[in-house]
mmCIF file of C-alpha atoms in Angstrom:
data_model
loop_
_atom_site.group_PDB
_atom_site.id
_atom_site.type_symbol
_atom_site.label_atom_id
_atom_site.label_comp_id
_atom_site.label_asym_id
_atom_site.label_seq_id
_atom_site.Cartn_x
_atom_site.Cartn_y
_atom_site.Cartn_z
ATOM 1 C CA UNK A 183 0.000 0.000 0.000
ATOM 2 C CA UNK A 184 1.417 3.726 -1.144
ATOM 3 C CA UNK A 185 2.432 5.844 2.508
ATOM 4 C CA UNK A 186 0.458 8.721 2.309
ATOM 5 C CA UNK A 187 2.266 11.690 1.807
ATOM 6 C CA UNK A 188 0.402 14.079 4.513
ATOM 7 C CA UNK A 189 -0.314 12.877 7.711
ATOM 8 C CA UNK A 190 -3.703 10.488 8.089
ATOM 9 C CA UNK A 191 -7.245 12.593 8.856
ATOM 10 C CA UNK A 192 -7.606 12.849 12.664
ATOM 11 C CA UNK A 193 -9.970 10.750 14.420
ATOM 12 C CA UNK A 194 -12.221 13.794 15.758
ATOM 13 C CA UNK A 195 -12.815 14.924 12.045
ATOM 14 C CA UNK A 196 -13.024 11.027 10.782
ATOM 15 C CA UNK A 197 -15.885 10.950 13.252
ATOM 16 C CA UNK A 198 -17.494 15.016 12.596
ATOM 17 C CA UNK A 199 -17.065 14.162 8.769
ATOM 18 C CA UNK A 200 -19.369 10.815 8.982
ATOM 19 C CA UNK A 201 -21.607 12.582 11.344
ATOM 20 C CA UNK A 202 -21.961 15.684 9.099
ATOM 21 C CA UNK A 203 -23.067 13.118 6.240
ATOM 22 C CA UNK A 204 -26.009 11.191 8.257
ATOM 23 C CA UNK A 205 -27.339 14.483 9.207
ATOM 24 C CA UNK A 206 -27.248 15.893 5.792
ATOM 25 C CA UNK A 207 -29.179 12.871 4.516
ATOM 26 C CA UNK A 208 -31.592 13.456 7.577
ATOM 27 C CA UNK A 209 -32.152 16.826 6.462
ATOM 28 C CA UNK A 210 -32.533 16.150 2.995
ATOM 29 C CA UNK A 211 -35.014 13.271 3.818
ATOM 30 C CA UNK A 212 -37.210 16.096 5.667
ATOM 31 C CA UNK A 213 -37.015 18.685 2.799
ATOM 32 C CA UNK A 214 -35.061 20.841 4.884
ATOM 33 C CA UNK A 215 -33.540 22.245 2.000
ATOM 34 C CA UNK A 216 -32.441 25.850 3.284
ATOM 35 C CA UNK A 217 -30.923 23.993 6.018
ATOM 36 C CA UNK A 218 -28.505 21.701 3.649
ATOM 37 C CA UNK A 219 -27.677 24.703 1.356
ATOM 38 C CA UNK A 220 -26.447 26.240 5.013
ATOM 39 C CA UNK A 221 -23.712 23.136 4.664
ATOM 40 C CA UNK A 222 -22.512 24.167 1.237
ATOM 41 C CA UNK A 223 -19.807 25.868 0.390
ATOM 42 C CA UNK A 224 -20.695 29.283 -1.554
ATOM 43 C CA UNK A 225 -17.856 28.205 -4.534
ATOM 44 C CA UNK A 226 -19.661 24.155 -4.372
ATOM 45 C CA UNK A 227 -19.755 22.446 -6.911
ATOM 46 C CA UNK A 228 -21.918 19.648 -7.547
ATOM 47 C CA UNK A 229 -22.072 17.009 -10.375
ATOM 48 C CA UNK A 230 -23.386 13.567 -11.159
ATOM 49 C CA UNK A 231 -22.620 11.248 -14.191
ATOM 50 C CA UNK A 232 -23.672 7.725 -15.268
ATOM 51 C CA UNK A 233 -21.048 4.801 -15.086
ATOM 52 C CA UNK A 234 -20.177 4.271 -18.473
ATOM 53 C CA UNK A 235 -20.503 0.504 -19.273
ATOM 54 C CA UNK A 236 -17.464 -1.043 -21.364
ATOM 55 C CA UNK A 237 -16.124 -5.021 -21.594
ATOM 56 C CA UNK A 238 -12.912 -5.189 -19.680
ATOM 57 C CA UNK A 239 -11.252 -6.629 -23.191
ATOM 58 C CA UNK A 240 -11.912 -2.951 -25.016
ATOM 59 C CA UNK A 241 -9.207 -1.226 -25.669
ATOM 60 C CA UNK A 242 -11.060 1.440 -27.940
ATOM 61 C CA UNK A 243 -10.598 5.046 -26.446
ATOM 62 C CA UNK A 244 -12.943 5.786 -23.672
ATOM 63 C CA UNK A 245 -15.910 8.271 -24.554
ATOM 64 C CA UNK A 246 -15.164 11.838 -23.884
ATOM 65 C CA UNK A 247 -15.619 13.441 -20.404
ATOM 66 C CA UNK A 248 -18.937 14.925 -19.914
ATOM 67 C CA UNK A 249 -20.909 12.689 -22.063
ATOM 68 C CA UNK A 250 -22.729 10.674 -19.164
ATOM 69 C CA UNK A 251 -23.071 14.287 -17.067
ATOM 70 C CA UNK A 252 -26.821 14.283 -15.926
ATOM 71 C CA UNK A 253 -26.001 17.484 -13.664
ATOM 72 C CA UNK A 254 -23.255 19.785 -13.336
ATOM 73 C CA UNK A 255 -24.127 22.960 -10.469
ATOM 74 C CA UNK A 256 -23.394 25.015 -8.926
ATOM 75 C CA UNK A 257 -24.859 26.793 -5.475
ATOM 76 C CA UNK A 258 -26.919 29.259 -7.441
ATOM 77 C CA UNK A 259 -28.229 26.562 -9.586
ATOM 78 C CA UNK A 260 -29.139 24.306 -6.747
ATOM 79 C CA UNK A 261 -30.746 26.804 -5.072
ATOM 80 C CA UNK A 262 -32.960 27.192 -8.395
ATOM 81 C CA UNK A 263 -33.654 23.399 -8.744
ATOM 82 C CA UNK A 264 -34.884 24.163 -4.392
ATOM 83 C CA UNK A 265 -37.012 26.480 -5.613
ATOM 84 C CA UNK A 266 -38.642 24.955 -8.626
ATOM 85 C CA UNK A 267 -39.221 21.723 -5.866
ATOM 86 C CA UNK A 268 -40.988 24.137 -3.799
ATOM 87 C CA UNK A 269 -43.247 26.200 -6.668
ATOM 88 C CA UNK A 270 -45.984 23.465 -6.326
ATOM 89 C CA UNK A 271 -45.327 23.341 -10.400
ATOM 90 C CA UNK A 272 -43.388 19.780 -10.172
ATOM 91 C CA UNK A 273 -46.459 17.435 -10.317
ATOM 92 C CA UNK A 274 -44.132 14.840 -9.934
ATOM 93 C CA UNK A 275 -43.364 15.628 -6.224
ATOM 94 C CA UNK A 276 -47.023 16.694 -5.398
ATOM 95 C CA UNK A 277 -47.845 15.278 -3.067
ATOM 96 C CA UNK A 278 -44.124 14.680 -1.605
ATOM 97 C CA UNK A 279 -42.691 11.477 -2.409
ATOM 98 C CA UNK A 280 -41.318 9.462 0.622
ATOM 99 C CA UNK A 281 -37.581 9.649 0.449
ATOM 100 C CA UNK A 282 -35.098 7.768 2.162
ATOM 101 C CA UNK A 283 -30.935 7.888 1.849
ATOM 102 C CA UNK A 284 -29.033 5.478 3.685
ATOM 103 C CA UNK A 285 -25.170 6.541 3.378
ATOM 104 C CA UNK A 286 -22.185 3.787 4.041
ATOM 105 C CA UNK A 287 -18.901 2.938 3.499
ATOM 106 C CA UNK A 288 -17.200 6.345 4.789
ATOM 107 C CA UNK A 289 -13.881 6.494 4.235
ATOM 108 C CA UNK A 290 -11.811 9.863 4.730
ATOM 109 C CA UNK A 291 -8.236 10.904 2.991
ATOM 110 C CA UNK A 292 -6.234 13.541 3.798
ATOM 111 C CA UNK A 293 -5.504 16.989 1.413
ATOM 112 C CA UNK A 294 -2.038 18.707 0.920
ATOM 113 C CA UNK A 295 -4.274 20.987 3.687
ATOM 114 C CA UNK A 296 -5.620 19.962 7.059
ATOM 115 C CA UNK A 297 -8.959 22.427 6.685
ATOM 116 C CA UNK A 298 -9.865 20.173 3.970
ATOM 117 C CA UNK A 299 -10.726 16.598 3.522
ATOM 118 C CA UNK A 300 -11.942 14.266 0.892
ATOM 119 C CA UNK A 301 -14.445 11.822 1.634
ATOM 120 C CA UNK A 302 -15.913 8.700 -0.109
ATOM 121 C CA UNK A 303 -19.204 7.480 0.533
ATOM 122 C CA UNK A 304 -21.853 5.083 -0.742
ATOM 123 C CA UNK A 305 -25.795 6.094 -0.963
ATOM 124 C CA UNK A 306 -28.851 4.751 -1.513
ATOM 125 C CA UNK A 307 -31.700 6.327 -2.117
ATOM 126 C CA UNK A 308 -35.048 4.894 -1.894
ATOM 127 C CA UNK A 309 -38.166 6.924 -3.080
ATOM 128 C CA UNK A 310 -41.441 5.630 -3.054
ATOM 129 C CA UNK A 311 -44.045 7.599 -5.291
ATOM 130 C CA UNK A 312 -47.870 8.371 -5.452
ATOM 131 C CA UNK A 313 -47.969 5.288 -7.617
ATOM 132 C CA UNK A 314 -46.667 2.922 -4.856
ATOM 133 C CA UNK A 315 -43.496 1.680 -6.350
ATOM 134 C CA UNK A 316 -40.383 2.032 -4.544
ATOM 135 C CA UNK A 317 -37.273 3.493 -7.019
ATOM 136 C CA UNK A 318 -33.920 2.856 -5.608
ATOM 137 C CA UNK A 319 -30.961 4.738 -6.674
ATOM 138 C CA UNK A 320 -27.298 3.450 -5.641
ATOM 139 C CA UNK A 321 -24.305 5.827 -6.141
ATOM 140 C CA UNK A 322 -20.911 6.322 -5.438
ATOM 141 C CA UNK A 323 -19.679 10.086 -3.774
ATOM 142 C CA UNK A 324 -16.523 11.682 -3.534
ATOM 143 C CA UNK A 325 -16.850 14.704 -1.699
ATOM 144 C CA UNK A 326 -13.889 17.452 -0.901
ATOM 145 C CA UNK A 327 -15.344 19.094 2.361
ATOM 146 C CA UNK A 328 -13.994 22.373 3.881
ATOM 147 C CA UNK A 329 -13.467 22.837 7.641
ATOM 148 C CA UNK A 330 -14.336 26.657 8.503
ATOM 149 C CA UNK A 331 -15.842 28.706 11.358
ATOM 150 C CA UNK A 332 -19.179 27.133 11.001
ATOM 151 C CA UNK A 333 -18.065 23.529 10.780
ATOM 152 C CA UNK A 334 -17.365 21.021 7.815
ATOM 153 C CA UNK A 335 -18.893 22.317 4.686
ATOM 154 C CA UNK A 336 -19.308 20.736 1.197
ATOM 155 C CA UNK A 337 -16.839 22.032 -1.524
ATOM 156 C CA UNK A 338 -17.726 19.787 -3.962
ATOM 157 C CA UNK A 339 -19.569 16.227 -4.440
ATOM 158 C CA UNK A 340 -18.888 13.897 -7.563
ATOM 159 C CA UNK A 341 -22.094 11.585 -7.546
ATOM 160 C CA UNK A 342 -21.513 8.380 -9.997
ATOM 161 C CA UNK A 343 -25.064 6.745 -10.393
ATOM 162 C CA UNK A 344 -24.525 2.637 -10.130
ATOM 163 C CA UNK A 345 -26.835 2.558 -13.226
ATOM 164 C CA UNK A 346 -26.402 2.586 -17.216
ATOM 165 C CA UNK A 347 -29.711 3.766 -17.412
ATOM 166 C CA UNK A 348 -31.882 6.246 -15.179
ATOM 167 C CA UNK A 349 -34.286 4.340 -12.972
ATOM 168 C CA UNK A 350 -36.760 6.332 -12.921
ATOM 169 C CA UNK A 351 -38.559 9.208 -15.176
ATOM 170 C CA UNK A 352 -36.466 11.958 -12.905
ATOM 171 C CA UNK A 353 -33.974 12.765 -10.290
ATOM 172 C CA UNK A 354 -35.841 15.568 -8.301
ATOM 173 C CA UNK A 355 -33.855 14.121 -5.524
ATOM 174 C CA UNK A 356 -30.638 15.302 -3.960
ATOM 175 C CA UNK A 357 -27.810 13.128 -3.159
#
């Protein structure tokens, strides 16, 4: 295994880190959006992309970047998606949709700087609709949080969806 070359993430902000992302699941889970945005860095960054399915024996060149990009925002934009959820003009969340993310598999590396920290995680989103059919989303984070005045703050999340296809008609979720 490489040595890292900064020194390993302390235990206190191994521990503040996993906390921070079980409560930001608990507030997105209760459409407490204002409240997440307060975790966000103002310079966030925020992107997901499909897995891009290929046999292991290809050896073709691999599709150019940003061709699986389903979202790529910023805070501004997220706080525009927030408010579109909240118009009453998205029939598909009207009445809300039950919405459950379970996060797992936590692991924190260190930066070149100790106020910031990059974290992996696994979530899983389950969303039952008016129709009564459970969707279940799986995806792979990596996160680069910020430690400042207020706390650990999101600088940026990569979200990699765990499916070739969308599983459902939309993502008015956040992950």
């Amino acid at each position: 295994m490489p040595e890292l070359s900064v020194a390993p993430v302390p235990f206190e902000s191994l521990i503040a880190l996993t906390q921070r992302l079980y409560h930001e699941a608990r507030l997105l889970d209760a459409e407490r959006f204002e409240d997440w945005l307060a975790l966000l860095c103002n310079d966030v960054t925020y992107r997901m992309e499909l897995k891009r399915r290929r046999f292991r024996a290809d050896r073709s060149p691999p599709a150019a970047i940003g061709t699986g990009v389903i979202f790529n925002e910023n805070l501004a934009r997220l706080k525009l998606r927030i408010d579109r959820l909240r118009s009453g003009f998205v029939w598909a969340e009207d009445p809300p949709n039950f919405v459950r993310r379970v996060v797992s598999n936590v692991e924190v590396e260190p930066v070149d700087t100790e106020s910031e920290a990059i974290v992996h995680s696994v979530i899983v989103i389950h969303r039952n609709r008016i129709d009564g059919l459970t969707r279940v989303f799986t995806a792979g984070r990596t996160d680069r949080w910020r430690n400042g005045a207020n706390g650990w703050n999101l600088l940026a999340r990569n979200i990699t969806l765990d499916h070739a296809v969308l599983p459902d008609s939309n993502i008015n979720v956040f992950f």
